[in-house]
Amino acid sequence: MICDACKEQEATIEFTAVVGDEKKTMHLCPQCSKKESEKQAESPTPKVKPSPVASIKKVNVVIGQLTASEAQKDPCPGCGMTYEEFRKIGRLGCSQCYDAFGRSLRRLLKRIHGSDAHVGRGPRPLEDKARAPATAPEETSQDLEDLRQALDAAVDAEEYERAAELRDRIARQQERDVSET
Amino acid sequence: MKLDSLIRTAPSWMSGADDADGIVLSCRARLARNLANYPFATRITRPQQQQVIDEVLAAAKSSRSMSTATYFGMSVLDGDERRVLVERHLISPTLADEKGERGVLFNQDESLSVMINEEDHLRLQAISPGTRGREAFTAICALDDELLAAIDCAHDSRLGFLTACPTNTGTGLRLSVLIHLPALVLTEDMERVLQGLGQLSFTVRGMYGEGSNAAGNLFQISNQATLGASEESILEELIRITEQLVGFEREAQDSLRQEARGQVEDKVWRAFGLLSQARILTSQEFMNLLSAVRLGCTLGLVTGVPSSFLNHLMIATQPSHLRADAGRGLTPAERDLRRAEIVRNKLSEVTNS
């Protein structure tokens, strides 16, 4: 699909614009979507709400998961605590809450600590990881979770080009993981 | 009272060792840990709390650092006895006041302690006197290793140690120093220093932690972030900041010496006179006078009064210590009388010797 704005580049982003009561959908390339976003930011009452839904299937899937996990409707399977309840009392119910509230919690951790990855001591002496094969390419050494987080960040920052690239890497990684097992 | 022998002595971290300047009183390290197979404090049941206690006590018994430690369940102590432990920094007000099966384990010189079933299942603490932050850190890491060898701990390879509150996730480490900064307060430079600390993501509180005032110019500086920086780097940062603060305080003391010598000497000796003669001392007034005398010691104006002595006075004149010492409940007015009496007597002992 060709970009609705510049009619040159391939459109990878779907914009949903609300004009009055009407909903209008545009298909844009990354450059034009960026311009469009900037336009939105400048106008005092944004009429067009960019929605990061890309036209490529897999981005839809990943970003769909992302928006679903935003809501955090499901309670923690370990203790039954909901994200809403956690937000009220500020304390988690059990260690499984960290998985159950995954992304939202990691964003919170990042806001609190400026980081969401632990550096330092573990419960027992760490295993010697130095002997892991050093021939693996850069891409495979990064775990899926890192890539997903980078994707989160890219979507947050509305860097759709990077998001698309990360999505492809996640897909390749997943295929590799499947073929390995 | 079960804590009789405790109240007669000062904890080892108040010994004043390494406190040549009388500026850094003590350093404290705290680790938050949870057992893997139990819900956190908001969801745990009483029987589960008891199981946690049993597991921890068994692990402690087989450890080197805590095998001879004393354990007090909160249920065997009355309110006043719990307050004594709070005043000695062995437990938090939360542990003292909340319901449920809770307790504290501490070693003879009170340098190491473990609160069980506080906000997290385990809160390990090590305190060392003066600027020996590394000593406290080493001690707490050793205790942590020993306990975790016997306990299945809630941990995630990415997020580190999992804690009930996300502000402690990761290392679970809170490092703090208790620091006396009277000259910075007098020269009104403290505000600026505090702002600088905020930017470095270190927080400043009063001596008794969250929500407490900085009585007697005593400040507690501690790290904010627990995720993304290693324990070692947090320690190094705190040591660096402490050295800087001590430097600022010294500079402020120098300028006081040069520009207001008479006024400073007057302030110190008036405080000394009041502490030696007053018949009624509120805790607020006492802390302020003590701060002035401590400044006098740091400046070399007052001699023969070691900082360990001042530290002990500070512990011994707190409300629950006074009550325990009297062996009965005291009204606030009686407490102020008694505080003045103890200070007077002890001060005459040290100055006549």
Coordinates of C-alpha atoms in Angstrom, one line a residue:
Chain A
M1 CA 0.0 0.0 0.0
I2 CA 1.2 3.5 -0.9
C3 CA 1.3 6.3 1.6
D4 CA -1.9 8.5 1.5
A5 CA 0.1 11.7 2.1
C6 CA 3.3 11.5 0.0
K7 CA 2.0 8.9 -2.5
E8 CA 5.6 7.6 -2.8
Q9 CA 6.6 5.5 0.2
E10 CA 5.1 2.3 1.3
A11 CA 2.5 2.8 4.1
T12 CA 3.1 0.9 7.2
I13 CA 1.2 3.0 9.7
E14 CA -2.6 3.3 10.1
F15 CA -3.7 6.6 11.5
T16 CA -7.2 7.1 12.9
A17 CA -8.3 10.7 12.7
V18 CA -11.4 11.8 14.5
V19 CA -12.9 14.9 12.8
G20 CA -16.0 16.0 14.6
D21 CA -18.0 12.8 15.0
E22 CA -16.5 11.3 12.0
K23 CA -13.7 8.7 12.1
K24 CA -11.2 8.9 9.2
T25 CA -8.5 6.4 8.5
M26 CA -5.2 7.2 6.7
H27 CA -2.4 4.9 5.7
L28 CA 1.0 6.6 6.0
C29 CA 4.6 5.9 5.6
P30 CA 6.9 6.3 8.7
Q31 CA 8.1 9.8 7.6
C32 CA 4.6 11.1 7.0
S33 CA 3.3 9.6 10.2
K34 CA 6.0 11.4 12.1
K35 CA 5.1 14.7 10.4
E36 CA 1.5 14.0 11.2
S37 CA 2.3 13.3 14.9
E38 CA 4.3 16.6 15.1
K39 CA 1.3 18.4 13.6
Q40 CA -0.9 16.9 16.3
A41 CA 1.5 17.9 19.0
E42 CA 1.5 21.5 17.8
S43 CA -2.2 21.9 17.5
P44 CA -3.8 22.8 20.8
T45 CA -6.9 20.5 20.3
P46 CA -5.7 17.4 18.5
K47 CA -8.3 16.3 16.1
V48 CA -6.3 13.3 14.8
K49 CA -5.3 10.7 17.2
P50 CA -2.5 8.6 15.9
S51 CA -3.0 5.0 16.6
P52 CA 0.1 2.8 16.1
V53 CA -1.6 0.0 14.2
A54 CA 0.6 -0.9 11.3
S55 CA -0.7 -2.5 8.2
I56 CA 1.7 -5.4 8.3
K57 CA 0.1 -8.4 10.0
K58 CA 2.7 -9.2 12.6
V59 CA 3.0 -5.7 13.9
N60 CA -0.7 -5.9 14.4
V61 CA -0.3 -9.0 16.4
V62 CA 2.5 -7.7 18.6
I63 CA 1.0 -4.3 19.1
G64 CA -2.4 -5.9 19.7
Q65 CA -0.8 -7.8 22.5
L66 CA 0.7 -4.6 23.8
T67 CA -2.6 -2.8 24.0
A68 CA -4.3 -5.8 25.5
S69 CA -1.7 -6.0 28.3
E70 CA -2.1 -2.3 28.9
A71 CA -5.5 -2.9 30.4
Q72 CA -4.2 -5.5 32.9
K73 CA -7.6 -6.9 33.5
D74 CA -6.6 -10.3 34.6
P75 CA -5.8 -10.8 38.3
C76 CA -2.5 -12.4 39.3
P77 CA -2.9 -16.2 39.1
G78 CA -0.8 -16.6 42.3
C79 CA -2.7 -14.4 44.7
G80 CA -5.7 -12.9 42.9
M81 CA -4.5 -9.3 43.1
T82 CA -5.6 -7.1 40.3
Y83 CA -3.4 -4.3 38.9
E84 CA -6.1 -1.8 40.0
E85 CA -5.8 -3.1 43.6
F86 CA -2.0 -2.9 43.4
R87 CA -2.2 0.7 42.2
K88 CA -4.4 1.5 45.2
I89 CA -2.3 -0.1 48.0
G90 CA 1.1 0.2 46.3
R91 CA 2.1 -3.3 47.4
L92 CA 2.2 -6.5 45.3
G93 CA 0.5 -9.6 46.6
C94 CA 3.1 -12.2 45.7
S95 CA 6.1 -12.8 43.5
Q96 CA 3.9 -14.0 40.6
C97 CA 2.4 -10.5 40.4
Y98 CA 5.6 -9.4 38.7
D99 CA 4.8 -11.7 35.8
A100 CA 1.1 -11.1 35.9
F101 CA 1.5 -7.3 35.7
G102 CA 4.5 -7.6 33.4
R103 CA 4.7 -4.7 31.1
S104 CA 2.8 -2.1 33.2
L105 CA 4.9 -3.0 36.2
R106 CA 8.1 -2.8 34.2
R107 CA 7.2 0.6 33.0
L108 CA 6.5 1.6 36.6
L109 CA 9.9 0.2 37.7
K110 CA 11.6 2.2 35.0
R111 CA 9.9 5.3 36.2
I112 CA 10.9 4.7 39.8
H113 CA 14.5 3.4 39.3
G114 CA 15.4 4.7 35.8
S115 CA 15.9 1.1 34.9
D116 CA 14.0 -2.2 34.6
A117 CA 16.9 -4.7 34.7
H118 CA 18.7 -5.9 37.8
V119 CA 22.4 -5.6 38.1
G120 CA 24.2 -7.2 41.0
R121 CA 24.0 -10.0 43.4
G122 CA 21.8 -13.1 42.9
P123 CA 20.5 -15.6 45.4
R124 CA 23.4 -18.0 44.9
P125 CA 26.8 -17.7 43.1
L126 CA 26.0 -17.0 39.4
E127 CA 26.7 -19.8 37.0
D128 CA 29.7 -19.4 34.8
K129 CA 28.2 -17.9 31.6
A130 CA 31.5 -17.1 30.0
R131 CA 31.6 -20.5 28.4
A132 CA 28.5 -19.9 26.3
P133 CA 29.3 -20.1 22.5
A134 CA 30.9 -16.9 21.5
T135 CA 30.1 -17.4 17.8
A136 CA 26.4 -16.5 18.1
P137 CA 25.5 -13.4 16.1
E138 CA 24.5 -10.3 18.0
E139 CA 20.9 -10.8 17.2
T140 CA 20.5 -14.2 18.8
S141 CA 22.3 -13.2 22.0
Q142 CA 19.5 -10.7 22.8
D143 CA 16.6 -12.4 24.4
L144 CA 13.1 -12.0 23.2
E145 CA 12.1 -10.1 26.3
D146 CA 14.7 -7.4 25.6
L147 CA 13.4 -7.1 22.0
R148 CA 9.8 -6.8 23.2
Q149 CA 10.8 -4.0 25.6
A150 CA 12.7 -2.2 22.9
L151 CA 9.6 -2.5 20.8
D152 CA 7.5 -1.0 23.7
A153 CA 9.9 1.9 23.9
A154 CA 9.9 2.5 20.2
V155 CA 6.1 2.5 20.1
D156 CA 6.1 4.9 23.1
A157 CA 8.5 7.2 21.3
E158 CA 6.4 6.8 18.1
E159 CA 9.5 5.6 16.2
Y160 CA 7.5 3.4 14.0
E161 CA 10.4 2.6 11.6
R162 CA 12.4 1.2 14.5
A163 CA 9.3 -0.6 15.8
A164 CA 8.9 -2.3 12.5
E165 CA 12.5 -3.4 12.4
L166 CA 12.2 -4.8 16.0
R167 CA 9.0 -6.6 15.1
D168 CA 10.8 -8.4 12.3
R169 CA 13.6 -9.4 14.7
I170 CA 11.2 -10.7 17.2
A171 CA 9.5 -12.7 14.5
R172 CA 12.9 -14.2 13.3
Q173 CA 13.8 -14.9 16.9
Q174 CA 10.6 -16.7 17.6
E175 CA 11.0 -18.8 14.4
R176 CA 14.5 -19.7 15.6
D177 CA 13.3 -20.6 19.0
V178 CA 10.6 -22.8 17.5
S179 CA 13.0 -24.6 15.2
E180 CA 15.4 -25.2 18.1
T181 CA 12.9 -27.0 20.3
Chain B
M1 CA 11.2 -6.4 81.6
K2 CA 12.6 -8.7 79.1
L3 CA 14.9 -6.1 77.6
D4 CA 16.5 -5.0 80.9
S5 CA 20.1 -5.8 80.0
L6 CA 19.5 -4.1 76.6
I7 CA 18.5 -0.7 77.9
R8 CA 21.6 -0.4 80.1
T9 CA 24.0 -0.5 77.2
A10 CA 24.5 1.4 74.0
P11 CA 24.4 -0.6 70.7
S12 CA 27.9 -1.1 69.2
W13 CA 27.2 1.1 66.2
M14 CA 26.9 4.0 68.6
S15 CA 30.4 3.4 69.9
G16 CA 31.7 6.4 68.1
A17 CA 34.5 4.4 66.5
D18 CA 35.9 5.9 63.3
D19 CA 34.0 9.0 64.2
A20 CA 37.0 11.3 64.7
D21 CA 35.1 14.4 63.4
G22 CA 31.9 13.6 65.1
I23 CA 30.2 14.1 61.8
V24 CA 29.3 10.6 60.5
L25 CA 27.6 8.7 63.4
S26 CA 26.8 5.4 61.7
C27 CA 26.2 3.6 58.4
R28 CA 23.4 1.1 57.8
A29 CA 22.7 -1.5 55.2
R30 CA 19.3 -3.1 54.7
L31 CA 18.3 -5.9 52.3
A32 CA 14.7 -6.8 51.5
R33 CA 14.0 -10.5 50.8
N34 CA 11.0 -12.7 50.3
L35 CA 10.6 -16.4 50.4
A36 CA 9.6 -17.9 47.1
N37 CA 6.7 -20.0 48.2
Y38 CA 4.6 -17.6 50.3
P39 CA 2.4 -14.7 49.4
F40 CA 3.7 -11.2 50.3
A41 CA 2.6 -9.4 53.5
T42 CA -0.7 -8.1 52.1
R43 CA -1.9 -11.6 51.2
I44 CA -0.2 -13.9 53.7
T45 CA -2.2 -15.8 56.3
R46 CA -1.2 -16.1 60.0
P47 CA -0.3 -19.8 59.7
Q48 CA 1.9 -19.0 56.7
Q49 CA 3.6 -16.2 58.6
Q50 CA 4.4 -18.7 61.3
Q51 CA 5.9 -21.0 58.7
V52 CA 8.0 -18.2 57.4
I53 CA 9.3 -17.5 60.9
D54 CA 10.1 -21.2 61.4
E55 CA 12.0 -21.4 58.2
V56 CA 14.0 -18.3 58.8
L57 CA 14.9 -19.2 62.4
A58 CA 16.0 -22.6 61.3
A59 CA 18.2 -21.0 58.6
A60 CA 19.6 -18.5 61.1
K61 CA 20.4 -21.2 63.6
S62 CA 22.7 -23.0 61.2
S63 CA 24.4 -19.7 60.1
R64 CA 27.6 -18.5 61.5
S65 CA 26.6 -14.9 62.1
M66 CA 23.2 -15.5 63.7
S67 CA 23.5 -18.8 65.5
T68 CA 23.5 -17.2 68.9
A69 CA 21.2 -14.4 68.1
T70 CA 18.2 -13.5 70.3
Y71 CA 14.7 -13.8 68.8
F72 CA 11.7 -11.8 70.0
G73 CA 8.2 -12.5 68.6
M74 CA 6.2 -9.3 68.8
S75 CA 3.4 -11.1 70.6
V76 CA 5.6 -11.7 73.7
L77 CA 6.5 -8.0 74.0
D78 CA 4.2 -5.3 75.2
G79 CA 3.8 -1.9 73.4
D80 CA 6.5 -0.2 75.5
E81 CA 9.0 -3.0 75.0
R82 CA 8.4 -2.8 71.2
R83 CA 9.1 0.9 71.4
V84 CA 12.4 0.3 73.0
L85 CA 13.4 -1.8 70.0
V86 CA 12.2 0.9 67.7
E87 CA 14.3 3.5 69.5
R88 CA 17.3 1.2 69.2
H89 CA 16.7 0.9 65.4
L90 CA 16.2 -2.9 65.8
I91 CA 12.7 -2.8 64.4
S92 CA 10.5 -0.5 62.4
P93 CA 7.3 1.1 63.7
T94 CA 5.5 -1.1 61.2
L95 CA 6.8 -4.2 62.7
A96 CA 5.9 -3.0 66.2
D97 CA 2.4 -1.9 65.4
E98 CA 0.9 -4.3 62.8
K99 CA -1.0 -7.4 63.7
G100 CA 0.1 -10.9 62.8
E101 CA 3.0 -13.2 63.5
R102 CA 6.1 -11.0 63.4
G103 CA 9.4 -10.9 65.1
V104 CA 13.0 -9.8 65.2
L105 CA 16.3 -11.6 65.5
F106 CA 19.4 -9.7 66.5
N107 CA 22.9 -10.5 67.6
Q108 CA 24.5 -9.5 70.9
D109 CA 26.0 -6.2 69.9
E110 CA 23.0 -5.3 67.8
S111 CA 25.1 -4.8 64.7
L112 CA 23.0 -7.4 62.8
S113 CA 19.3 -7.9 62.8
V114 CA 16.6 -9.6 60.8
M115 CA 13.0 -8.4 60.9
I116 CA 10.6 -11.2 60.0
N117 CA 7.2 -10.5 58.3
E118 CA 7.6 -6.8 58.0
E119 CA 6.6 -5.4 54.6
D120 CA 8.8 -8.1 53.2
H121 CA 9.3 -11.5 54.7
L122 CA 12.8 -10.6 55.6
R123 CA 14.5 -7.3 56.3
L124 CA 18.1 -7.8 57.0
Q125 CA 20.0 -5.0 58.6
A126 CA 23.6 -4.3 59.5
I127 CA 24.8 -1.2 61.2
S128 CA 28.4 -0.1 61.8
P129 CA 29.8 2.9 63.7
G130 CA 31.2 6.0 62.0
T131 CA 32.2 5.9 58.4
R132 CA 32.5 2.1 58.2
G133 CA 29.9 1.7 55.6
R134 CA 31.8 -1.0 53.8
E135 CA 31.9 -3.0 57.1
A136 CA 28.1 -3.0 57.3
F137 CA 27.8 -3.9 53.7
T138 CA 30.2 -6.8 54.0
A139 CA 28.4 -8.1 57.1
I140 CA 25.0 -7.9 55.4
C141 CA 26.2 -9.7 52.3
A142 CA 27.6 -12.5 54.4
L143 CA 24.4 -12.9 56.3
D144 CA 22.4 -12.8 53.1
D145 CA 24.5 -15.5 51.5
E146 CA 24.1 -17.7 54.6
L147 CA 20.4 -17.3 54.9
L148 CA 19.7 -17.7 51.2
A149 CA 21.7 -20.9 51.1
A150 CA 19.0 -22.4 53.3
I151 CA 15.9 -20.5 52.0
D152 CA 14.2 -20.5 48.6
C153 CA 14.2 -16.8 47.7
A154 CA 11.8 -14.9 45.5
H155 CA 14.0 -13.9 42.6
D156 CA 13.8 -13.2 38.9
S157 CA 16.8 -13.4 36.5
R158 CA 15.8 -10.1 35.0
L159 CA 14.4 -8.1 37.9
G160 CA 16.6 -9.5 40.7
F161 CA 15.1 -9.8 44.1
L162 CA 11.3 -9.5 44.2
T163 CA 9.9 -7.3 46.9
A164 CA 6.4 -6.3 48.0
C165 CA 6.9 -2.7 47.1
P166 CA 8.4 -2.0 43.6
T167 CA 10.6 0.7 45.1
N168 CA 12.8 -2.0 46.6
T169 CA 12.9 -4.4 43.6
G170 CA 16.3 -5.5 42.3
T171 CA 19.0 -5.4 44.9
G172 CA 16.5 -4.7 47.7
L173 CA 19.4 -2.7 49.1
R174 CA 19.0 0.5 51.1
L175 CA 22.3 2.0 52.3
S176 CA 22.3 5.0 54.6
V177 CA 24.5 7.1 56.7
L178 CA 23.5 9.1 59.8
I179 CA 25.3 12.4 59.6
H180 CA 25.5 15.4 61.8
L181 CA 25.5 18.7 59.8
P182 CA 25.1 21.6 62.3
A183 CA 27.3 24.1 60.5
L184 CA 25.6 23.6 57.2
V185 CA 22.3 24.2 58.9
L186 CA 23.7 27.3 60.8
T187 CA 25.1 28.8 57.6
E188 CA 21.8 28.1 55.8
D189 CA 23.6 26.1 53.1
M190 CA 21.6 22.9 53.9
E191 CA 18.8 23.7 51.5
R192 CA 21.3 23.9 48.6
V193 CA 23.0 20.7 49.6
L194 CA 19.7 18.9 49.8
Q195 CA 18.7 20.0 46.3
G196 CA 22.0 18.6 45.0
L197 CA 21.4 15.3 46.7
G198 CA 17.9 15.0 45.1
Q199 CA 19.5 15.3 41.7
L200 CA 21.8 12.4 42.6
S201 CA 18.8 10.3 43.5
F202 CA 19.7 10.1 47.1
T203 CA 17.1 11.0 49.7
V204 CA 17.4 12.8 53.0
R205 CA 15.3 12.0 56.0
G206 CA 15.3 12.5 59.8
M207 CA 17.0 10.0 62.1
Y208 CA 14.0 7.7 62.4
G209 CA 13.3 7.3 58.7
E210 CA 10.4 8.1 56.7
G211 CA 8.4 11.1 57.9
S212 CA 10.6 11.9 60.8
N213 CA 12.2 15.4 61.4
A214 CA 15.8 16.1 61.3
A215 CA 16.0 16.7 65.0
G216 CA 19.3 17.8 66.3
N217 CA 20.7 18.4 62.8
L218 CA 21.0 14.7 62.2
F219 CA 20.3 13.6 58.7
Q220 CA 19.9 10.2 57.2
I221 CA 21.1 10.0 53.6
S222 CA 20.1 6.9 51.6
N223 CA 19.9 5.6 48.0
Q224 CA 16.6 5.8 46.2
A225 CA 17.0 3.4 43.3
T226 CA 17.5 -0.3 43.9
L227 CA 17.2 -1.5 40.3
G228 CA 19.8 -1.1 37.6
A229 CA 22.8 -0.3 39.8
S230 CA 24.9 -3.0 41.5
E231 CA 25.2 -3.1 45.3
E232 CA 28.9 -2.2 45.0
S233 CA 28.2 0.9 42.9
I234 CA 25.5 2.1 45.3
L235 CA 28.0 1.7 48.1
E236 CA 30.7 3.6 46.3
E237 CA 28.3 6.4 45.4
L238 CA 27.1 6.7 49.0
I239 CA 30.7 6.8 50.3
R240 CA 31.6 9.4 47.7
I241 CA 28.6 11.6 48.7
T242 CA 29.3 11.1 52.4
E243 CA 32.9 12.3 51.9
Q244 CA 31.6 15.3 50.0
L245 CA 29.0 16.2 52.7
V246 CA 31.7 15.9 55.4
G247 CA 33.9 18.2 53.2
F248 CA 31.0 20.8 52.9
E249 CA 30.4 20.6 56.7
R250 CA 34.0 21.1 57.4
E251 CA 34.1 24.2 55.1
A252 CA 31.0 25.6 56.8
Q253 CA 32.6 24.9 60.2
D254 CA 35.8 26.8 59.1
S255 CA 33.8 29.8 58.0
L256 CA 31.9 29.8 61.3
R257 CA 35.2 29.7 63.1
Q258 CA 36.6 32.6 61.2
E259 CA 33.6 34.8 60.9
A260 CA 31.6 34.1 64.1
R261 CA 33.9 32.5 66.6
G262 CA 32.4 34.3 69.6
Q263 CA 28.9 33.5 68.7
V264 CA 29.7 29.8 68.0
E265 CA 31.6 29.4 71.3
D266 CA 28.7 31.1 73.1
K267 CA 26.2 28.7 71.5
V268 CA 28.2 25.7 72.4
W269 CA 28.9 26.6 76.0
R270 CA 25.3 27.8 76.6
A271 CA 24.2 24.4 75.4
F272 CA 26.7 22.7 77.7
G273 CA 25.6 24.8 80.6
L274 CA 21.9 24.0 80.0
L275 CA 22.5 20.3 79.7
S276 CA 24.6 20.3 82.9
Q277 CA 22.1 22.3 84.9
A278 CA 18.6 22.1 83.5
R279 CA 15.8 20.4 85.5
I280 CA 13.4 20.0 82.6
L281 CA 14.4 18.9 79.1
T282 CA 12.0 18.1 76.3
S283 CA 13.3 15.7 73.7
Q284 CA 13.4 18.5 71.1
E285 CA 15.4 20.9 73.3
F286 CA 17.7 18.1 74.3
M287 CA 18.4 17.1 70.7
N288 CA 19.2 20.7 69.8
L289 CA 21.5 21.3 72.8
L290 CA 23.2 17.9 72.2
S291 CA 23.8 19.0 68.6
A292 CA 25.5 22.2 69.8
V293 CA 27.7 20.3 72.2
R294 CA 28.6 17.8 69.5
L295 CA 29.6 20.7 67.3
G296 CA 31.7 22.0 70.2
C297 CA 33.5 18.6 70.3
T298 CA 34.0 18.6 66.6
L299 CA 35.5 22.1 66.7
G300 CA 37.8 21.1 69.6
L301 CA 36.1 23.6 72.0
V302 CA 34.7 20.9 74.3
T303 CA 37.2 18.2 75.2
G304 CA 36.9 15.0 77.2
V305 CA 33.4 14.2 76.0
P306 CA 33.6 11.4 73.5
S307 CA 31.0 11.0 70.8
S308 CA 30.2 7.5 72.1
F309 CA 29.0 9.3 75.3
L310 CA 26.8 11.7 73.4
N311 CA 25.4 8.8 71.3
H312 CA 24.5 6.8 74.4
L313 CA 22.8 9.8 75.9
M314 CA 20.7 10.1 72.8
I315 CA 19.5 6.5 73.0
A316 CA 19.0 6.5 76.8
T317 CA 16.8 9.6 76.9
Q318 CA 14.2 8.5 74.5
P319 CA 10.7 8.0 75.9
S320 CA 10.5 4.2 76.1
H321 CA 14.1 3.9 77.4
L322 CA 13.2 6.4 80.1
R323 CA 10.1 4.5 80.9
A324 CA 12.0 1.2 81.0
D325 CA 14.7 2.7 83.2
A326 CA 12.1 4.0 85.6
G327 CA 10.3 0.7 85.7
R328 CA 6.9 2.4 85.4
G329 CA 4.9 4.5 83.1
L330 CA 5.8 8.2 83.0
T331 CA 3.7 11.2 82.1
P332 CA 5.4 13.5 79.5
A333 CA 6.2 16.0 82.3
E334 CA 7.8 13.3 84.4
R335 CA 9.8 12.2 81.3
D336 CA 11.2 15.7 80.8
L337 CA 12.2 15.8 84.5
R338 CA 13.8 12.5 84.3
R339 CA 15.6 13.2 81.0
A340 CA 17.2 16.3 82.6
E341 CA 18.2 14.3 85.6
I342 CA 19.9 11.5 83.6
V343 CA 21.7 14.0 81.4
R344 CA 22.9 16.1 84.4
N345 CA 24.2 13.0 86.2
K346 CA 25.9 11.5 83.3
L347 CA 27.5 14.7 82.2
S348 CA 28.9 15.4 85.7
E349 CA 30.3 11.8 85.7
V350 CA 32.2 12.4 82.4
T351 CA 33.4 15.9 83.1
N352 CA 34.6 15.0 86.7
S353 CA 36.6 12.0 85.5

